[in-house]
mmCIF file of C-alpha atoms in Angstrom:
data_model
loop_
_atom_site.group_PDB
_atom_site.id
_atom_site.type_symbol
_atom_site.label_atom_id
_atom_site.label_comp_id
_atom_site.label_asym_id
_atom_site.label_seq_id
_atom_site.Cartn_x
_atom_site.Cartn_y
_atom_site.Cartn_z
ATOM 1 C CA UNK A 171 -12.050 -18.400 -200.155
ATOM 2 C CA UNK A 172 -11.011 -19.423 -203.704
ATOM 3 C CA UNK A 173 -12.161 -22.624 -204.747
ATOM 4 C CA UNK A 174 -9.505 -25.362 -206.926
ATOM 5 C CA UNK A 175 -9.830 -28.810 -207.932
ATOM 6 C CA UNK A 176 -7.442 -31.576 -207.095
ATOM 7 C CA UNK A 177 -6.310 -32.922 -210.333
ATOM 8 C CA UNK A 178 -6.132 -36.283 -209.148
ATOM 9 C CA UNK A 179 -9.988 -36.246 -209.638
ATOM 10 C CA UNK A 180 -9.017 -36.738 -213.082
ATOM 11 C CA UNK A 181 -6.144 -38.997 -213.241
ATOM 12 C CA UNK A 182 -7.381 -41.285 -215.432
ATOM 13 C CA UNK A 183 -7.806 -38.555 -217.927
ATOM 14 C CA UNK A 184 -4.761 -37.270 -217.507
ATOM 15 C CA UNK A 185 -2.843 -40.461 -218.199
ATOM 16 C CA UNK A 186 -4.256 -40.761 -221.710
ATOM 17 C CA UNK A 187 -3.938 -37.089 -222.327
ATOM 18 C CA UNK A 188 -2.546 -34.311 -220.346
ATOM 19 C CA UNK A 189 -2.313 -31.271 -222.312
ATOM 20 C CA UNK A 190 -5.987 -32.230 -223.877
ATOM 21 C CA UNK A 191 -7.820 -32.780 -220.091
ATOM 22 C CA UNK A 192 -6.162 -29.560 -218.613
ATOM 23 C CA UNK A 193 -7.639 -27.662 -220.837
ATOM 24 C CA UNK A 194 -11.377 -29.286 -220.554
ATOM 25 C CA UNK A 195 -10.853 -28.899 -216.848
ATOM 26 C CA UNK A 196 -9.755 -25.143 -217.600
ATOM 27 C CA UNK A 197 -12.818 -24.334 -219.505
ATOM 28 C CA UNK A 198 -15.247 -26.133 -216.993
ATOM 29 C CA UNK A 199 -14.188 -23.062 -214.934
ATOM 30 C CA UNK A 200 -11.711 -24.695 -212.973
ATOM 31 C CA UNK A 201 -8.182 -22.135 -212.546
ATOM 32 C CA UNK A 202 -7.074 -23.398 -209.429
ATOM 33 C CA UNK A 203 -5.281 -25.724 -209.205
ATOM 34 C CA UNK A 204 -3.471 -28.604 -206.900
ATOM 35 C CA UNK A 205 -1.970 -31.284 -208.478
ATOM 36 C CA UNK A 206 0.000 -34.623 -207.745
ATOM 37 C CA UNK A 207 2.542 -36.981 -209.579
ATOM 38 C CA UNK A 208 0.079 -38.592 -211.848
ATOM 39 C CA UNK A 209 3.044 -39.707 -214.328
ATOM 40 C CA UNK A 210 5.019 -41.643 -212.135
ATOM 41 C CA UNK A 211 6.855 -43.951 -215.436
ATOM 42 C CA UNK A 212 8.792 -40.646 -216.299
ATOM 43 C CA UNK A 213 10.990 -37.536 -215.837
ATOM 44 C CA UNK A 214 7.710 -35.659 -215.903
ATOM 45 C CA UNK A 215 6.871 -37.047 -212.724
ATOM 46 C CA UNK A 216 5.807 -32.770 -211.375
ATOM 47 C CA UNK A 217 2.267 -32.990 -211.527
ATOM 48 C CA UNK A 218 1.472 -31.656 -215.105
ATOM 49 C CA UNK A 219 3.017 -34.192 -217.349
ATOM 50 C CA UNK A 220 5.060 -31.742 -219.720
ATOM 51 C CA UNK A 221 8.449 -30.160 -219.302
ATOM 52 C CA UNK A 222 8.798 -26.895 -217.098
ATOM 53 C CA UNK A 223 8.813 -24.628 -220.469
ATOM 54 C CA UNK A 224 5.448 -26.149 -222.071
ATOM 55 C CA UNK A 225 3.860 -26.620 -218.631
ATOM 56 C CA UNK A 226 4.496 -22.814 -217.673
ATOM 57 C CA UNK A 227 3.091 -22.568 -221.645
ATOM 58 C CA UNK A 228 -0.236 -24.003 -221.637
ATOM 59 C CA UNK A 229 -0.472 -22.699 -217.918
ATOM 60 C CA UNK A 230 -0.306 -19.128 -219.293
ATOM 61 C CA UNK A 231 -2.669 -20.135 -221.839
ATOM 62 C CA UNK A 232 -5.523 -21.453 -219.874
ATOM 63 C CA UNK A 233 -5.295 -18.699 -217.275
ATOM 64 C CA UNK A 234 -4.149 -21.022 -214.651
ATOM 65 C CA UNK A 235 -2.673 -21.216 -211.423
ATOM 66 C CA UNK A 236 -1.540 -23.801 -209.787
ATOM 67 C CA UNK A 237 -1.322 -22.913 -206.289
ATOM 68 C CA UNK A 238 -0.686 -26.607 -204.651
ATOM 69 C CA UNK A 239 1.451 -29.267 -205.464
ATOM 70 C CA UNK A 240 1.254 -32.897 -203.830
ATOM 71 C CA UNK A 241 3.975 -35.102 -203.756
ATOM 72 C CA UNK A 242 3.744 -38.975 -202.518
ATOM 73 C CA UNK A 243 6.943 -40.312 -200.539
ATOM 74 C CA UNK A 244 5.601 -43.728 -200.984
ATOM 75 C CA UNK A 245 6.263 -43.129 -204.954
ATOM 76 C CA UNK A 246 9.698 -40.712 -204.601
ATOM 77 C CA UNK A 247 12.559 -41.905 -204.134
ATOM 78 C CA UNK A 248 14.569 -39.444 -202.217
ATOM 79 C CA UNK A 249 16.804 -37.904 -205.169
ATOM 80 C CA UNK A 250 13.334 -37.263 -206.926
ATOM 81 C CA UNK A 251 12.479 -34.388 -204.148
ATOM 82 C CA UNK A 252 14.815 -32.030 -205.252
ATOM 83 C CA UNK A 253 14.174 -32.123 -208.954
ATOM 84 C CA UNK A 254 10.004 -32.065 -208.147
ATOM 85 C CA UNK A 255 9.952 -28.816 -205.946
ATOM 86 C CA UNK A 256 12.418 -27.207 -208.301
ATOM 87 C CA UNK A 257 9.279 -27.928 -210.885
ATOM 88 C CA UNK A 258 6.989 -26.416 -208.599
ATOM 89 C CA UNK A 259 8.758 -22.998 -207.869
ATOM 90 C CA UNK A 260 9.146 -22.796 -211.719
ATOM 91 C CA UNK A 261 5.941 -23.012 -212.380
ATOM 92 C CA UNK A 262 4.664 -20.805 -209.455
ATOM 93 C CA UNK A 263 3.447 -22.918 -206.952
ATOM 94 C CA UNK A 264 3.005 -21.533 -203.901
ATOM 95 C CA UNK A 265 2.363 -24.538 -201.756
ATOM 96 C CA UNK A 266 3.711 -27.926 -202.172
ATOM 97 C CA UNK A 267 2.534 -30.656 -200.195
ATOM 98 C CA UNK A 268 2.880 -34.554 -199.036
ATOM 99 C CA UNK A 269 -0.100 -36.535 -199.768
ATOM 100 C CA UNK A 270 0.051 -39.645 -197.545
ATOM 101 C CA UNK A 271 2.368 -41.311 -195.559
ATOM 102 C CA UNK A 272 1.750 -44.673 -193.543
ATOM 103 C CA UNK A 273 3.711 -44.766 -190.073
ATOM 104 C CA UNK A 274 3.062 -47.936 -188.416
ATOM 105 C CA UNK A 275 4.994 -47.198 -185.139
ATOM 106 C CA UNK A 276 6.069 -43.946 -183.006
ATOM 107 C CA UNK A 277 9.693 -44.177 -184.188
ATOM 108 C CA UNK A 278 8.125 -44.267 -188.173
ATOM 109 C CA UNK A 279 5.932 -41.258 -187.049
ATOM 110 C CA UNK A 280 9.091 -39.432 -185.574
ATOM 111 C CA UNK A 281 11.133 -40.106 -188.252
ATOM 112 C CA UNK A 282 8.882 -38.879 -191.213
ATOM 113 C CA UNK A 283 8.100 -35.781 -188.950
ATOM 114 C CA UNK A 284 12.110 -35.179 -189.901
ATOM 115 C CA UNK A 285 11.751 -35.937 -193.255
ATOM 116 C CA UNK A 286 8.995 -33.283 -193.207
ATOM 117 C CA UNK A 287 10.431 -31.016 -191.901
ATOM 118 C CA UNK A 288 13.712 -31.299 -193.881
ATOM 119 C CA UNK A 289 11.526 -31.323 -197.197
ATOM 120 C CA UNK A 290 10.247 -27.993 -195.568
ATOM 121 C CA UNK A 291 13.207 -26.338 -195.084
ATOM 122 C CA UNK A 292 13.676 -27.026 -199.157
ATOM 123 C CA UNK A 293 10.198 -25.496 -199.755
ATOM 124 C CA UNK A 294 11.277 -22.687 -197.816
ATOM 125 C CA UNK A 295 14.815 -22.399 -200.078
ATOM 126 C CA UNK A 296 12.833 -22.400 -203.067
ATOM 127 C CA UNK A 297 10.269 -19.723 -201.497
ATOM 128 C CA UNK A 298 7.304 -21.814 -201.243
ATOM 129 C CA UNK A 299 5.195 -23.721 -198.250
ATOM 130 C CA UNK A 300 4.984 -27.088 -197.346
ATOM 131 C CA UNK A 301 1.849 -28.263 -195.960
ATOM 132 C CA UNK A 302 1.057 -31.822 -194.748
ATOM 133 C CA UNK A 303 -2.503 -33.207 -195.925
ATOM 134 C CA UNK A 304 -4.267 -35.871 -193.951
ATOM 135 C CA UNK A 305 -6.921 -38.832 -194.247
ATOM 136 C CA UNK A 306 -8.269 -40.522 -191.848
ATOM 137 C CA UNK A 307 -5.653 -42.590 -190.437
ATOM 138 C CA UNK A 308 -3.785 -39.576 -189.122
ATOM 139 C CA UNK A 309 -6.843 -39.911 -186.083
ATOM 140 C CA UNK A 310 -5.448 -42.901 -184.650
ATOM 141 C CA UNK A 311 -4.390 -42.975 -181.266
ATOM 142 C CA UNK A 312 -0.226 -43.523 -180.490
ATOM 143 C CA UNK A 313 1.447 -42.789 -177.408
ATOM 144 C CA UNK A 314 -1.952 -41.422 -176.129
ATOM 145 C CA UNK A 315 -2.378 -38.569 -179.153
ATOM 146 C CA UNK A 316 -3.858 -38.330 -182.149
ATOM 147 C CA UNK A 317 -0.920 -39.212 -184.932
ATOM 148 C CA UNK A 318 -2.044 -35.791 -186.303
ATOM 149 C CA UNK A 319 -1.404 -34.169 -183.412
ATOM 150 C CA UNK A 320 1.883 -35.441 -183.161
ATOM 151 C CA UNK A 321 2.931 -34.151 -186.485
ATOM 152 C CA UNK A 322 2.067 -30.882 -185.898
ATOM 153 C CA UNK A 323 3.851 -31.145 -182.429
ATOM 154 C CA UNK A 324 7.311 -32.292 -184.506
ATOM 155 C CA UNK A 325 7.203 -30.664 -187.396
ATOM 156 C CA UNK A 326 7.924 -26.644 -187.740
ATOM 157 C CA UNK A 327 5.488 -24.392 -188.026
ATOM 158 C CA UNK A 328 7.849 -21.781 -189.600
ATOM 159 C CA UNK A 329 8.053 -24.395 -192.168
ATOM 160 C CA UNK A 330 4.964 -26.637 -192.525
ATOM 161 C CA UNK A 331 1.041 -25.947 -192.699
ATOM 162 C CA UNK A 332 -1.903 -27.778 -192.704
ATOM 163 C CA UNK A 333 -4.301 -28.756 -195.341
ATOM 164 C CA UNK A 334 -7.150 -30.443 -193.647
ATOM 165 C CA UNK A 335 -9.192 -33.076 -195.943
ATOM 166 C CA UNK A 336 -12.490 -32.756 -194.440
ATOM 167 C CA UNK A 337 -14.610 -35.782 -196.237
ATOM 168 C CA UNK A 338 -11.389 -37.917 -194.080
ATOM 169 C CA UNK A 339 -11.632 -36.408 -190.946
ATOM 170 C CA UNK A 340 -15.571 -37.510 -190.919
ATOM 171 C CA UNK A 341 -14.756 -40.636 -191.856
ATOM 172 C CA UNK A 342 -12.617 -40.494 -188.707
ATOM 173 C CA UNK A 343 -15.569 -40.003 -186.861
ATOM 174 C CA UNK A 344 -14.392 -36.240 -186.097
ATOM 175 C CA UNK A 345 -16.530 -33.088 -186.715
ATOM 176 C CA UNK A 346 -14.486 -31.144 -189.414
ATOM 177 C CA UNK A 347 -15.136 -27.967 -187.675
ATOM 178 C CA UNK A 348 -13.357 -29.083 -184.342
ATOM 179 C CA UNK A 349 -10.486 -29.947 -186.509
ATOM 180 C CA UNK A 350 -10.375 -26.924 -188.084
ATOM 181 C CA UNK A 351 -10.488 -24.925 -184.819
ATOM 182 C CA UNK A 352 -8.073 -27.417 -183.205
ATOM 183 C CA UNK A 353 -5.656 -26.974 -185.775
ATOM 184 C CA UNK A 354 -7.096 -23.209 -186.548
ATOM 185 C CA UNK A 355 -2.600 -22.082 -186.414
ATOM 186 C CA UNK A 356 -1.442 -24.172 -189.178
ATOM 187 C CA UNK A 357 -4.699 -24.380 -191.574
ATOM 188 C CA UNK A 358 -4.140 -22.755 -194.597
ATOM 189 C CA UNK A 359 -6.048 -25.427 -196.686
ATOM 190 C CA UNK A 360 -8.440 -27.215 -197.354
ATOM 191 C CA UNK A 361 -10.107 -30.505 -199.144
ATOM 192 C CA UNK A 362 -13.849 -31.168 -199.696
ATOM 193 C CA UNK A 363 -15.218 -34.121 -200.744
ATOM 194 C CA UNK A 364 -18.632 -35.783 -200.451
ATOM 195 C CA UNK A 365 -20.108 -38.338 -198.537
ATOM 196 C CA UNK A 366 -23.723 -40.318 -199.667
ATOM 197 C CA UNK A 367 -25.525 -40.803 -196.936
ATOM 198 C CA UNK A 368 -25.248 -44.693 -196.783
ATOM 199 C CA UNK A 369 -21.668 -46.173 -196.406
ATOM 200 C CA UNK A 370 -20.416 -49.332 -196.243
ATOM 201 C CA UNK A 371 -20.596 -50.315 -192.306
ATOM 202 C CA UNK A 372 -20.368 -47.422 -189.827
ATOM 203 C CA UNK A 373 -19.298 -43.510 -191.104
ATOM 204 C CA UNK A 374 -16.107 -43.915 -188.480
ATOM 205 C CA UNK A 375 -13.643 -46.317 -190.620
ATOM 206 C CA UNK A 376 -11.657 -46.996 -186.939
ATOM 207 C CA UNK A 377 -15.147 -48.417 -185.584
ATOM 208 C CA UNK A 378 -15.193 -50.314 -189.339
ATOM 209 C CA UNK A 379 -11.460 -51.408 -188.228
ATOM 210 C CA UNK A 380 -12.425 -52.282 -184.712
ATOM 211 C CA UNK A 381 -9.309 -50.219 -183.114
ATOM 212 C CA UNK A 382 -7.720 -46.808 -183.239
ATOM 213 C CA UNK A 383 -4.409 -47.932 -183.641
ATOM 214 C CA UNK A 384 -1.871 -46.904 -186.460
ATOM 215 C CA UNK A 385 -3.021 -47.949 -190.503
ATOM 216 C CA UNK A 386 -0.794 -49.858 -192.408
ATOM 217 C CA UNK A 387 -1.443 -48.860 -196.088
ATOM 218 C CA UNK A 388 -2.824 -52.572 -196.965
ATOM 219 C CA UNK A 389 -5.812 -51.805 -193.816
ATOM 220 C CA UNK A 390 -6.658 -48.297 -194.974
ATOM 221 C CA UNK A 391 -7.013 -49.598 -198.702
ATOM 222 C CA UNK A 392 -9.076 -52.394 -197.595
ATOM 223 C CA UNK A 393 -11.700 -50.374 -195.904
ATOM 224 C CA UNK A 394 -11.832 -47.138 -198.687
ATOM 225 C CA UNK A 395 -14.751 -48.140 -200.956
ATOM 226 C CA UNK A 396 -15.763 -45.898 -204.182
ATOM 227 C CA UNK A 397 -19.121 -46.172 -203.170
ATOM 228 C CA UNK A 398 -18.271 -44.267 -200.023
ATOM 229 C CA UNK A 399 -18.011 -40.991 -202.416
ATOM 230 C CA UNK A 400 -20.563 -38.912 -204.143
ATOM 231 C CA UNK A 401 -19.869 -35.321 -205.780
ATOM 232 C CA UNK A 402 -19.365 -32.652 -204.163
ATOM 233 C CA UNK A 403 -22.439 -30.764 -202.928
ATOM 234 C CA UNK A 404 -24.463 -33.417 -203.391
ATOM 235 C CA UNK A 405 -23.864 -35.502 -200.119
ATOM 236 C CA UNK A 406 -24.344 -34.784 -196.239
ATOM 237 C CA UNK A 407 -21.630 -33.155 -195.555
ATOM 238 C CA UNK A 408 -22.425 -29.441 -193.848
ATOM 239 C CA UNK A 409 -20.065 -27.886 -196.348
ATOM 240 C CA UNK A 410 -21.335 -24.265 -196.419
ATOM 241 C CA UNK A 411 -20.474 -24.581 -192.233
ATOM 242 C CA UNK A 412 -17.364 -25.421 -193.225
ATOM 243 C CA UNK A 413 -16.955 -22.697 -195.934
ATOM 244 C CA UNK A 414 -18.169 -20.117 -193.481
ATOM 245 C CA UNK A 415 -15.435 -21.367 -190.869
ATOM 246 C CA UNK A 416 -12.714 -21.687 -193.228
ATOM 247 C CA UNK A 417 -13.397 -17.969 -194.425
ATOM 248 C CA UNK A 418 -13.451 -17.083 -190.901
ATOM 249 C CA UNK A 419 -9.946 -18.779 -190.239
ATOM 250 C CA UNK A 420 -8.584 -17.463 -193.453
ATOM 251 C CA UNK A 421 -7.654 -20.220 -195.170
ATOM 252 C CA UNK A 422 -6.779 -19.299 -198.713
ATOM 253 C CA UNK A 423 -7.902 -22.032 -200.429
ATOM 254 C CA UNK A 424 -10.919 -25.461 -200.679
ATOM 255 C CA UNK A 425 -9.955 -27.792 -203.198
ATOM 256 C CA UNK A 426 -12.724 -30.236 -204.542
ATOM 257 C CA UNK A 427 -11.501 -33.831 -204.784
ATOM 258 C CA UNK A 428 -13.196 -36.721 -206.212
ATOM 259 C CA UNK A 429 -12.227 -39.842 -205.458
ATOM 260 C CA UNK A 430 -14.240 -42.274 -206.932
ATOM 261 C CA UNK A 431 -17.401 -41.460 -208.996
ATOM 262 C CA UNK A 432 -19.961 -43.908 -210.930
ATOM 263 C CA UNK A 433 -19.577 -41.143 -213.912
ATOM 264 C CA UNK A 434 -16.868 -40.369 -216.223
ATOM 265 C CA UNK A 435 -14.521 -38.307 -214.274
ATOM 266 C CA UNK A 436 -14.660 -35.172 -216.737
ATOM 267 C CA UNK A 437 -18.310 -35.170 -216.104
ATOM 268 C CA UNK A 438 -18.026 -35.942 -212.615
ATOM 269 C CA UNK A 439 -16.208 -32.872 -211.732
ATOM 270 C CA UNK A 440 -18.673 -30.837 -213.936
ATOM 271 C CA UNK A 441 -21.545 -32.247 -211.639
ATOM 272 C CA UNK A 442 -19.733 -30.770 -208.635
ATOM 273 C CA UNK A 443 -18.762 -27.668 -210.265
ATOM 274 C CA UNK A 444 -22.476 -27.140 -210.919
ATOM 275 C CA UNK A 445 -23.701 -28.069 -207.344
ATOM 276 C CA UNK A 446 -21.114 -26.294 -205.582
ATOM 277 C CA UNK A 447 -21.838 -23.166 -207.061
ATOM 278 C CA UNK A 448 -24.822 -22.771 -204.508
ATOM 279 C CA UNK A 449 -22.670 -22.150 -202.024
ATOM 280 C CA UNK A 450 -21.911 -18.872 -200.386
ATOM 281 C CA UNK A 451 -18.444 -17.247 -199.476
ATOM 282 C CA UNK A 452 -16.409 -18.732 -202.007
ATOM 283 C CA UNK A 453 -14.843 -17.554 -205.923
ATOM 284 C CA UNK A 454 -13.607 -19.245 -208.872
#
């Protein structure tokens, strides 16, 4: 299993300067990559901040590949799609994604399944993969299912996979491993962060909530703390069990994600770089 980082681990870093923090994050060790629309006040809105011709430049450059793309429909606006995966398939991405969406009842859920799906069938024009990547709220309960298992149930499989975040699903009081076998047909990817071992009320944010109904976005922000994160490798989370499943499942890739750290972020993702090297089963 390759290992990437989620770029989005340094936003902040990337706002001030792109082209300078790609290639610190490029000579930390880090060539995979998965990115998302950091740069959401311009055109460059794809992930990398330059146009397609320096982008597939510096890309070249710094030996990198940037296998996953995320975008956010909560930041798109529908004519923005189009112009983003055609980005994507320039640069050679293999797998776009959508980060987040917040369905608050069945007929949301049913409709974004379409819109899914339909931004799938673009993928698929563009010869790429579109994968849908969860947090915890997907583990709510509507119409008797899990929301997540809903979107698998409506949305393609000829057209959409499955990058499980694994940090989320604990925090949905799930054992990542269960996940990954219950969803073992779609997985391709996957997302490790870290939980400390003290968070702020219980480890299952829908106990935190007091119900397992659907998240608005407001609820879900209100209960995701930064002290709930540590680097990877240096939590509780039985990653190398995870590894050893993922490799056995074949997912391609495990992308490290940081969402809030009390260090700079540069050296944040250098900390987990350094810890995660322990593990077994995986490459660079």
């Amino acid at each position: 299993m390759k290992i990437g980082i989620q770029m989005y681990s340094v936003r902040n870093e990337l706002a001030k300067d792109p082209a300078g923090t790609m290639r610190k994050v490029a000579q930390m060790g880090y060539k995979s990559w998965e990115t998302y629309p950091f740069d959401t006040t311009s055109r460059y809105n794809n992930g990398i901040g330059l146009d397609v011709g320096e982008g597939k430049s510096l890309l070249k450059e710094l030996g990198v590949n940037v296998f996953a793309a995320h975008l956010n429909y909560l930041l798109f606006k529908e004519e923005e799609i189009a112009p983003f995966l055609d980005y994507q398939a320039e640069i050679g991405v293999w797998s776009p994604g959508l980060s987040i969406m917040f369905p608050e009842t069945l007929d949301e859920l049913l409709f974004e399944c379409e819109r899914i799906n339909k931004t799938g069938e673009m993928c698929k024009e563009r010869g790429m993969r579109f994968h849908y990547h969860n947090h915890s709220h997907e583990f709510a309960v509507v119409d008797g299912k899990y929301m997540m298992d809903i979107i698998m149930e409506r949305t393609d499989p000829a057209l959409v996979d499955f990058e499980l975040d694994t940090y989320w699903a604990y925090r949905a009081g799930l054992d990542p491993l269960d996940v990954m076998r219950r969803y073992r047909d779609r997985l391709v990817l996957l997302h490790q962060k870290d939980c400390p071992e003290t968070v702020v009320g219980d480890r299952d944010l829908f106990k935190n909530m007091g119900s397992r109904d659907l998240v608005s976005q407001e609820t879900f922000m209100a209960y995701k703390h930064a002290e709930d994160f540590t680097e990877v490798g240096t939590g509780i989370m039985d990653i190398q069990a995870i590894i050893d499943l993922g490799n056995e499942l074949g997912v391609k890739y495990m992308t490290l994600e940081q969402d809030f750290s009390k260090y700079p972020e540069l050296e944040s993702i250098a900390i987990s770089k350094k810890e995660f090297s322990r593990f077994k089963g995986i490459e660079w």
